[in-house]
PDB file of C-alpha atoms in Angstrom:
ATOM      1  CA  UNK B   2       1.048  65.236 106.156  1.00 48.00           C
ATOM      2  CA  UNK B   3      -0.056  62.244 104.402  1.00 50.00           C
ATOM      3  CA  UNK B   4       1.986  58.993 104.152  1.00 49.00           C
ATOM      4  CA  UNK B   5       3.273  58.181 100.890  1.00 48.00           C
ATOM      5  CA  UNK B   6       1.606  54.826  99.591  1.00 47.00           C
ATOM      6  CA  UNK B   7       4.771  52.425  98.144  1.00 50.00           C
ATOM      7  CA  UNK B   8       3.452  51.252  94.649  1.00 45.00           C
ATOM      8  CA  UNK B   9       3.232  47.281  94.159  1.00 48.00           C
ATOM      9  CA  UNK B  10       6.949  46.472  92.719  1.00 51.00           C
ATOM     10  CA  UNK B  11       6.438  45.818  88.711  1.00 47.00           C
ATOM     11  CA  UNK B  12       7.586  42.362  87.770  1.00 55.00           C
ATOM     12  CA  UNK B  13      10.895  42.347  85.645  1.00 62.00           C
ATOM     13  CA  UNK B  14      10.052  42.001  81.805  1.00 64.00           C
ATOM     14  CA  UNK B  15      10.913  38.521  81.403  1.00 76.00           C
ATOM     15  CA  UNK B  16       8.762  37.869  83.949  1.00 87.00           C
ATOM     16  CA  UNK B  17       5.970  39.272  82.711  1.00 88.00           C
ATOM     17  CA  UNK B  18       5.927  37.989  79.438  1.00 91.00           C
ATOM     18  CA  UNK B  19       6.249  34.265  81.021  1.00 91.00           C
ATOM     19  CA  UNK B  20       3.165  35.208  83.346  1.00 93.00           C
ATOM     20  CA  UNK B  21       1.464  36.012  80.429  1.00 93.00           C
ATOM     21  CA  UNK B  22       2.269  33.053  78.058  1.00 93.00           C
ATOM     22  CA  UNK B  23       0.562  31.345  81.099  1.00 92.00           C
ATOM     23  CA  UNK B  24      -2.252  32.993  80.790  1.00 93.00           C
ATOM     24  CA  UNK B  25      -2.733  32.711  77.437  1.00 94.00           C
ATOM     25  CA  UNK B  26      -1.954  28.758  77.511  1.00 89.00           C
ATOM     26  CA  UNK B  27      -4.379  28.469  80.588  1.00 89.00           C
ATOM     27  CA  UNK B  28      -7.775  30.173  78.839  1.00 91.00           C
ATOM     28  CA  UNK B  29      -6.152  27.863  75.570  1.00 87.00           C
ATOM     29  CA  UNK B  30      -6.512  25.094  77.991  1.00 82.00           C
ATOM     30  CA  UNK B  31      -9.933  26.030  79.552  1.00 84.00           C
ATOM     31  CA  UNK B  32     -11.393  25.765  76.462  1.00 83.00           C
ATOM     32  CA  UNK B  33     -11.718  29.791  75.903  1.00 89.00           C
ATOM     33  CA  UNK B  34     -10.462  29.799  72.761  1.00 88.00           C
ATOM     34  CA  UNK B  35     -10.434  26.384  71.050  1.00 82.00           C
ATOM     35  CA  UNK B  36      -9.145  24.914  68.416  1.00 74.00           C
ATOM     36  CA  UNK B  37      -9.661  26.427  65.022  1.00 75.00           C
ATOM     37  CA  UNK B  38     -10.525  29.150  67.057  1.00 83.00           C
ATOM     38  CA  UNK B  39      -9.316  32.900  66.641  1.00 89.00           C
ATOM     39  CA  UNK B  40      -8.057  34.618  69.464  1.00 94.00           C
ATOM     40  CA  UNK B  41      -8.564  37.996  70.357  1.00 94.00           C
ATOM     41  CA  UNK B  42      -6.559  40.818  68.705  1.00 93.00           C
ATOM     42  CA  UNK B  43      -3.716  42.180  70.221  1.00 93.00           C
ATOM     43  CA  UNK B  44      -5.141  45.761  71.677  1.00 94.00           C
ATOM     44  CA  UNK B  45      -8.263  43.046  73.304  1.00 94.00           C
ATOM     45  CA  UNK B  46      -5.550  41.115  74.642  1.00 95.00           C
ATOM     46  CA  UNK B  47      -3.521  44.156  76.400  1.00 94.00           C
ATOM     47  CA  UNK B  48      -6.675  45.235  77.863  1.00 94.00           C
ATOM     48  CA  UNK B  49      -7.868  41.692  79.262  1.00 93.00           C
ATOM     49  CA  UNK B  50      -4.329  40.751  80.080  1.00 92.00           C
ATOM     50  CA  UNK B  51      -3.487  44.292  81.565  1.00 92.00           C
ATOM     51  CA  UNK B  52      -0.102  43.917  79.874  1.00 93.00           C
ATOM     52  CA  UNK B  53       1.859  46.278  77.248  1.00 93.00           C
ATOM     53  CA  UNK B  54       1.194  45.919  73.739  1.00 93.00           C
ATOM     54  CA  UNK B  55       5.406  44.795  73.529  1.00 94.00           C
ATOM     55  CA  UNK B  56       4.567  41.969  76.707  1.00 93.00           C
ATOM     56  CA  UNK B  57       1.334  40.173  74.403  1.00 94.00           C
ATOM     57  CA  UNK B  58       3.661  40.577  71.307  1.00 94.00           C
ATOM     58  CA  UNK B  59       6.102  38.307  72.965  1.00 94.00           C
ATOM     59  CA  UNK B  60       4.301  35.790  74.721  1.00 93.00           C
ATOM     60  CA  UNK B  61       2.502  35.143  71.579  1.00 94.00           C
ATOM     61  CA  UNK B  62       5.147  35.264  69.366  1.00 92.00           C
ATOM     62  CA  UNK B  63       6.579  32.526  71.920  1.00 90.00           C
ATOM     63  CA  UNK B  64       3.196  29.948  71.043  1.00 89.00           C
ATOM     64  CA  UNK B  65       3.283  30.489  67.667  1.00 86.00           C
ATOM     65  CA  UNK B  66       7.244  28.852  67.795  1.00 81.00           C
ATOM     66  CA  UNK B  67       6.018  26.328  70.637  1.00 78.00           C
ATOM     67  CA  UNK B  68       3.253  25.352  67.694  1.00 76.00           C
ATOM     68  CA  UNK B  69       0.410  26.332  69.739  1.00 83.00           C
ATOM     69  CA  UNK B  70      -1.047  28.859  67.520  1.00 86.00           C
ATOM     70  CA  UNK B  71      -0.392  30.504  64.115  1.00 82.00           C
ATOM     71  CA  UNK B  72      -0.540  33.887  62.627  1.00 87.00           C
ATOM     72  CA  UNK B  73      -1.975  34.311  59.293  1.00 82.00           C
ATOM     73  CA  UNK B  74      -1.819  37.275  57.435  1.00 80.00           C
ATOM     74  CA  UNK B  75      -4.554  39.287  56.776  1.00 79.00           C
ATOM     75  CA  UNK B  76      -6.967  36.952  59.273  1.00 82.00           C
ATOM     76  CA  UNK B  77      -5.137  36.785  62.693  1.00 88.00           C
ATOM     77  CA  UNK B  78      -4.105  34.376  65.117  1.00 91.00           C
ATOM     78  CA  UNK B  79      -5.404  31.513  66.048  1.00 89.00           C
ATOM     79  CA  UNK B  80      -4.982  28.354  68.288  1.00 85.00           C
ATOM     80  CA  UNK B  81      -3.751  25.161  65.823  1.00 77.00           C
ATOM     81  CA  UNK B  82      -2.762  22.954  69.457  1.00 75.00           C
ATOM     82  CA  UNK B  83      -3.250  23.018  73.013  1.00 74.00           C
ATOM     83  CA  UNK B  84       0.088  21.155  73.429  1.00 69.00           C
ATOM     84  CA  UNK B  85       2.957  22.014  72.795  1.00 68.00           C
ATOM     85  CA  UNK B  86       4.816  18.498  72.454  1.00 68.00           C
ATOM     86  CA  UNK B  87       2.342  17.572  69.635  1.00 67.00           C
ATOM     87  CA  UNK B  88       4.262  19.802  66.783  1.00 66.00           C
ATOM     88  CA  UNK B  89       7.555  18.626  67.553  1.00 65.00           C
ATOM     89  CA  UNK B  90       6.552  14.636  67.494  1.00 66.00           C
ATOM     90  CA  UNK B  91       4.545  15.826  64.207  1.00 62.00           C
ATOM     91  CA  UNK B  92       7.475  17.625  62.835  1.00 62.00           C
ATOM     92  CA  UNK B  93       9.918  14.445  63.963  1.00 62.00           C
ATOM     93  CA  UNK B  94       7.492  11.817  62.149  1.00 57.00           C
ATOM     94  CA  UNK B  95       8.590  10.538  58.661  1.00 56.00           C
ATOM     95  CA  UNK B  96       8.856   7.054  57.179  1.00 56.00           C
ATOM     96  CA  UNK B  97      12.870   6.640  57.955  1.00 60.00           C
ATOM     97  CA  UNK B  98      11.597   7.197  61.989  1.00 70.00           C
ATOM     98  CA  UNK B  99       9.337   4.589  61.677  1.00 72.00           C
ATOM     99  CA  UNK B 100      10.991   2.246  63.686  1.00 77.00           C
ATOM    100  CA  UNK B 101      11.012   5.232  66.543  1.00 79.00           C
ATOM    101  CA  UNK B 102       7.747   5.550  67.132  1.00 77.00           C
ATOM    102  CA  UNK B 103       6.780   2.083  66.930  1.00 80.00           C
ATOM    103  CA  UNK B 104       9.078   1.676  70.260  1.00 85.00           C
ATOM    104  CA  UNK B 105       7.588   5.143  71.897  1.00 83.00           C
ATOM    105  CA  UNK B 106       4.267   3.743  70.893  1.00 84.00           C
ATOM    106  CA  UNK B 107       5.283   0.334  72.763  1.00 88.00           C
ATOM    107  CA  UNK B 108       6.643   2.104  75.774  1.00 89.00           C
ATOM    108  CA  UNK B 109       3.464   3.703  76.433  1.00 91.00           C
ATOM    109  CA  UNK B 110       1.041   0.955  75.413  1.00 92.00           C
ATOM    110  CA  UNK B 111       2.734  -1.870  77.322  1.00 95.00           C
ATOM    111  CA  UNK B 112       3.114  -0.078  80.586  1.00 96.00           C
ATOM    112  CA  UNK B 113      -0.285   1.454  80.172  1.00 96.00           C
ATOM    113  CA  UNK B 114      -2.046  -1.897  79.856  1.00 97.00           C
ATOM    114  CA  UNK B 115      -0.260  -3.507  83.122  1.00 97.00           C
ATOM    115  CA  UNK B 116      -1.544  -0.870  84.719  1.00 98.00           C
ATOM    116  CA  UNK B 117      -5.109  -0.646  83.302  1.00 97.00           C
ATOM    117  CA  UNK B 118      -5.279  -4.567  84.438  1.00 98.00           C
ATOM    118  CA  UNK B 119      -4.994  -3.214  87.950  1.00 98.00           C
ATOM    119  CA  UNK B 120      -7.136  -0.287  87.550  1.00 97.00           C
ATOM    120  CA  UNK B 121     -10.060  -0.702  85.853  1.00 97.00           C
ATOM    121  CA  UNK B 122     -12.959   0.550  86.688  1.00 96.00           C
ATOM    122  CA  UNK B 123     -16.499  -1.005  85.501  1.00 96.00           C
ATOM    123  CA  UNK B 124     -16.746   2.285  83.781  1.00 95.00           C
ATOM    124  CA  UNK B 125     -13.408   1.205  81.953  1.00 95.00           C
ATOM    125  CA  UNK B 126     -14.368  -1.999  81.097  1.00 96.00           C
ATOM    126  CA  UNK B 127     -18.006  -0.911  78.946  1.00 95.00           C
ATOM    127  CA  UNK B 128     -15.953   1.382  77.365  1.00 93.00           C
ATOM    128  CA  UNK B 129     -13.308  -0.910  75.911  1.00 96.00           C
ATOM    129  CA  UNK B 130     -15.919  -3.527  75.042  1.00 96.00           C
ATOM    130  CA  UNK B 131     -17.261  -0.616  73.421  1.00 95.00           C
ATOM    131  CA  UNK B 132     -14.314   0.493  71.561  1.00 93.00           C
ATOM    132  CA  UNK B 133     -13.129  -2.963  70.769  1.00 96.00           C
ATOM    133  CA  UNK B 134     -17.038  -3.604  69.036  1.00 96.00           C
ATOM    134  CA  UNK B 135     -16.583  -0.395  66.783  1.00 94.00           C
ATOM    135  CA  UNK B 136     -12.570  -1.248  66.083  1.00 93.00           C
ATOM    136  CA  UNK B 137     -14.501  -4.632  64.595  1.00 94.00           C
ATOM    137  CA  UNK B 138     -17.134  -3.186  63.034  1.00 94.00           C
ATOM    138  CA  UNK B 139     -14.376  -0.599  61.339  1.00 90.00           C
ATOM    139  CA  UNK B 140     -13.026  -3.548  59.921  1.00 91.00           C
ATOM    140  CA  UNK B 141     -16.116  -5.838  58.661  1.00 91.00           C
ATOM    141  CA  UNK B 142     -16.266  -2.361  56.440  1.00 90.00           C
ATOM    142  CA  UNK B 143     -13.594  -1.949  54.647  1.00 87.00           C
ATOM    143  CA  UNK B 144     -13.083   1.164  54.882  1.00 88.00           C
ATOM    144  CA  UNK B 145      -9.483   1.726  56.273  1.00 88.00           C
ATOM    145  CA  UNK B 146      -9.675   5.862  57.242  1.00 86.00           C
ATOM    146  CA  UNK B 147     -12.554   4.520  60.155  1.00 89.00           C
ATOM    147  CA  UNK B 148     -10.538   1.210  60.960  1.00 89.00           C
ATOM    148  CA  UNK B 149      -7.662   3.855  62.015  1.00 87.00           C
ATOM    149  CA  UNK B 150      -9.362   5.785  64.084  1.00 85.00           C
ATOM    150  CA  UNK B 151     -11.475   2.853  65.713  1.00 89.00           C
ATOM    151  CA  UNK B 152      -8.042   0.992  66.578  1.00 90.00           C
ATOM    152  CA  UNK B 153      -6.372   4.526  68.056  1.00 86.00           C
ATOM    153  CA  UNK B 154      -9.753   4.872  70.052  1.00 87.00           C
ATOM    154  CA  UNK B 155      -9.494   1.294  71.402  1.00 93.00           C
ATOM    155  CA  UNK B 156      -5.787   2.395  72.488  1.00 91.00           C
ATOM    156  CA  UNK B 157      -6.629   5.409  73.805  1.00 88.00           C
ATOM    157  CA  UNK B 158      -9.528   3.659  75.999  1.00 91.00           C
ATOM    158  CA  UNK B 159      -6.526   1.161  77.544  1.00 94.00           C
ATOM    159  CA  UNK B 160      -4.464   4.316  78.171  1.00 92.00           C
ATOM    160  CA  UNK B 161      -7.144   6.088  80.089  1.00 90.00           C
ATOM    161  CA  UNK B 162      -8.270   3.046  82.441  1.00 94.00           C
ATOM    162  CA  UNK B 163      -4.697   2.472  83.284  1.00 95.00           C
ATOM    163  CA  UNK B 164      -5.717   5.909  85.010  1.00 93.00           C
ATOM    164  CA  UNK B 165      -2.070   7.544  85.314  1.00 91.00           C
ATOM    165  CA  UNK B 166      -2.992  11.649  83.993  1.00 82.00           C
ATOM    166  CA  UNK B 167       0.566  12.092  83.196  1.00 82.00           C
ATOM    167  CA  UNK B 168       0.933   8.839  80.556  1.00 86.00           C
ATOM    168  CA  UNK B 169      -2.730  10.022  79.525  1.00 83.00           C
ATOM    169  CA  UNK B 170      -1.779  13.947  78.733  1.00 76.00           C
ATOM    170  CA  UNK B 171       2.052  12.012  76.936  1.00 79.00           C
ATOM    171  CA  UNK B 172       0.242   9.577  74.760  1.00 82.00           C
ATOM    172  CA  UNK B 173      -2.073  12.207  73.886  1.00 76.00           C
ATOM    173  CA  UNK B 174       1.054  14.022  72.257  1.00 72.00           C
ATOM    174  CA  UNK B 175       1.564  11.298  70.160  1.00 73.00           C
ATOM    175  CA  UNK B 176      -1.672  11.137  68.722  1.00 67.00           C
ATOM    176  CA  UNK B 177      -0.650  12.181  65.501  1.00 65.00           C
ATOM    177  CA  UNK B 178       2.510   9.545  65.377  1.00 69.00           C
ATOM    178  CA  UNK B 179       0.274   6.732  66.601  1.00 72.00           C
ATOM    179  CA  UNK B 180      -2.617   7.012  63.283  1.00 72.00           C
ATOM    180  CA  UNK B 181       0.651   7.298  61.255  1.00 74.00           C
ATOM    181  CA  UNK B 182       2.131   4.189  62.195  1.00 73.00           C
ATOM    182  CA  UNK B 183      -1.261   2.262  62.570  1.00 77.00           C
ATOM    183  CA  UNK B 184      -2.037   3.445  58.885  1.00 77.00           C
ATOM    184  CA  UNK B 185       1.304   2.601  58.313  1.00 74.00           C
ATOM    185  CA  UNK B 186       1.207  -1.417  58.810  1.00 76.00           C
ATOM    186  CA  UNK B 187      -2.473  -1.419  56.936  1.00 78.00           C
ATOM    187  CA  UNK B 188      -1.437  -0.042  54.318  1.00 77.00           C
ATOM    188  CA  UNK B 189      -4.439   1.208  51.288  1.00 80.00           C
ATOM    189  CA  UNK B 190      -6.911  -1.917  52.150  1.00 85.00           C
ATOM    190  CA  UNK B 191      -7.617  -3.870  55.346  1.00 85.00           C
ATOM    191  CA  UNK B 192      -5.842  -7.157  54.109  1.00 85.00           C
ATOM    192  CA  UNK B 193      -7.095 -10.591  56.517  1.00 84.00           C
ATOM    193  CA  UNK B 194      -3.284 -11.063  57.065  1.00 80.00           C
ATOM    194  CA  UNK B 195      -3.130  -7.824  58.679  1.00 81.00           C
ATOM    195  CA  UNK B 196      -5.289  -8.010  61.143  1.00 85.00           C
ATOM    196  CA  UNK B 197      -4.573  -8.174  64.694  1.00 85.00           C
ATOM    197  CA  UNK B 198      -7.022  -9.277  67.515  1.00 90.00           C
ATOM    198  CA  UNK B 199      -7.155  -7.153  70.381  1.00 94.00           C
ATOM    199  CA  UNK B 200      -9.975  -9.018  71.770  1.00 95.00           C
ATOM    200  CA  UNK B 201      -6.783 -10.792  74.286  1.00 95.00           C
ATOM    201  CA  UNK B 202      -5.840  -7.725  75.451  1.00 96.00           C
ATOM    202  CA  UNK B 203      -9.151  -6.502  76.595  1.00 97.00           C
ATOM    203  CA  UNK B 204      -9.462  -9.948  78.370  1.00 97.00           C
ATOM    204  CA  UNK B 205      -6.545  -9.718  80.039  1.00 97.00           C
ATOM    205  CA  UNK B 206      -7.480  -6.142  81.373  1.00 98.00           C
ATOM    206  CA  UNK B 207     -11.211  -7.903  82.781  1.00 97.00           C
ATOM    207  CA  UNK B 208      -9.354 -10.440  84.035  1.00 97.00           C
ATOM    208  CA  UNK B 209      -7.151  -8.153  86.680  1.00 97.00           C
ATOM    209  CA  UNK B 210      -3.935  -9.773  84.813  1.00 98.00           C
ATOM    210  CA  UNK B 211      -1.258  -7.235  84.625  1.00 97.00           C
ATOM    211  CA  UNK B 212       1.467  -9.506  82.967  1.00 97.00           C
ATOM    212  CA  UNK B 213      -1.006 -11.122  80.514  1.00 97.00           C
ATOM    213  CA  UNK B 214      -2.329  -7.508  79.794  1.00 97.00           C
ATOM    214  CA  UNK B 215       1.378  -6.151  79.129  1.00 96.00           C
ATOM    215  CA  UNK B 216       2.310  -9.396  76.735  1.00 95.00           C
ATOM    216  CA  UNK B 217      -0.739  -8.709  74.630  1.00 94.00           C
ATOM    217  CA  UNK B 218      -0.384  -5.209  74.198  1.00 93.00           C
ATOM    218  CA  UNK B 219       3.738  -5.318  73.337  1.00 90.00           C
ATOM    219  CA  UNK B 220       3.199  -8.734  71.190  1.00 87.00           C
ATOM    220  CA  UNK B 221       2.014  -6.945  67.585  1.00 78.00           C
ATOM    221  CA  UNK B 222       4.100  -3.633  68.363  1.00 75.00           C
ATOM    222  CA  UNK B 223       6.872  -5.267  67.009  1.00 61.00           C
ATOM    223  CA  UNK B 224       9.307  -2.100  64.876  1.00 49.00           C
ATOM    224  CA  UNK B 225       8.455  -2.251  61.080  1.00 45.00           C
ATOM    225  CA  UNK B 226      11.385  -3.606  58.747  1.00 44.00           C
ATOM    226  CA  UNK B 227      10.686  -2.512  55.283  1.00 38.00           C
ATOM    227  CA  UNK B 228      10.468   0.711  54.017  1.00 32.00           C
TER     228      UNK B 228
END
């Protein structure tokens, strides 16, 4: 007589829908399905997944309300984020927070550039002299839209030589917030009393000075006081 064969215990529900937002948020991660991208319909994902129909339903009805991707009617679903923290700052931003994110923003920044002072790399430093000589040339041009994103790059170039993934992947989430309140204190045209060197700030971060670094980076993050 031959031995029965126990079948492999089948995860409880719950379970299995969590395993499979996973794997939907790691090939969102991996770059499978980008942003702006479509992903597959649901009977392709219950066949690659090897999940019910009721299990996909779930775990991407669970994105969609995390803000990771959207269904539209007629067209299907498709990936607006690939994190989910991103939506809720974005949904949390208006003029009356202001103030808010100015401090987040400062939190971040300050900590990030006392640490970049003590870990930069030569790689680091050609690519802040490089983002601080487009942030300049933004200016010299008027044009405020490319002054924006040429100050969040130089930002974002401090953030990443301060070489701390986890402060990287948070200030990341804030992307949205931090052109907001950057646009914010321009204002419609880049006015000379506006402008803020942050030629210091990369100094201090050659120069290995961690204290320096921090005092230039929290010294023109000051919290807006008008409307």
């Amino acid at each position: 007589m031959t031995p029965s064969v126990d079948s492999p215990p089948v995860p409880p529900r719950g379970q299995r829908v969590h395993q499979t937002i996973e794997q939907l948020r790691g090939r969102i991660l991996g770059g499978e399905w980008p942003v702006g991208g479509r992903i597959p319909t649901e009977p392709q994902l219950v066949t690659a997944l090897g999940v019910g129909r009721n299990t996909v339903r779930e775990a991407v009805r669970a994105l969609v309300h995390a803000g990771v991707l959207e269904c539209r009617q007629g067209s299907g679903t498709y990936v607006v984020s690939t994190d989910e923290l991103a939506p809720v700052v974005a949904r949390r931003l208006t003029d009356d927070r202001m103030a808010e994110v100015v401090e987040v923003r400062r939190a971040f920044e300050v900590e990030a550039a006392r640490l970049a002072a003590l870990r930069r790399t030569p790689e680091d430093l050609v690519a802040l002299d490089g983002a601080l000589a487009t942030r300049e040339a933004a200016w010299r041009s008027g044009r405020v839209a490319e002054f924006v994103e040429a100050d969040v790059a130089l930002h974002t170039a401090v953030v990443a030589a301060a070489h701390n993934a986890m402060l990287a992947e948070l200030y990341a989430s804030v992307g949205a917030a931090l052109r907001s309140t950057v646009a914010h204190a321009i204002g419609d045209t880049l006015q000379p009393q506006r402008y803020v060197d942050h030629g210091r700030l990369v100094a201090a971060i050659r120069d290995g000075d961690p204290g320096r670094a921090a005092i230039e980076a929290g010294a023109f993050l000051e919290p807006p006081t008008g409307a």
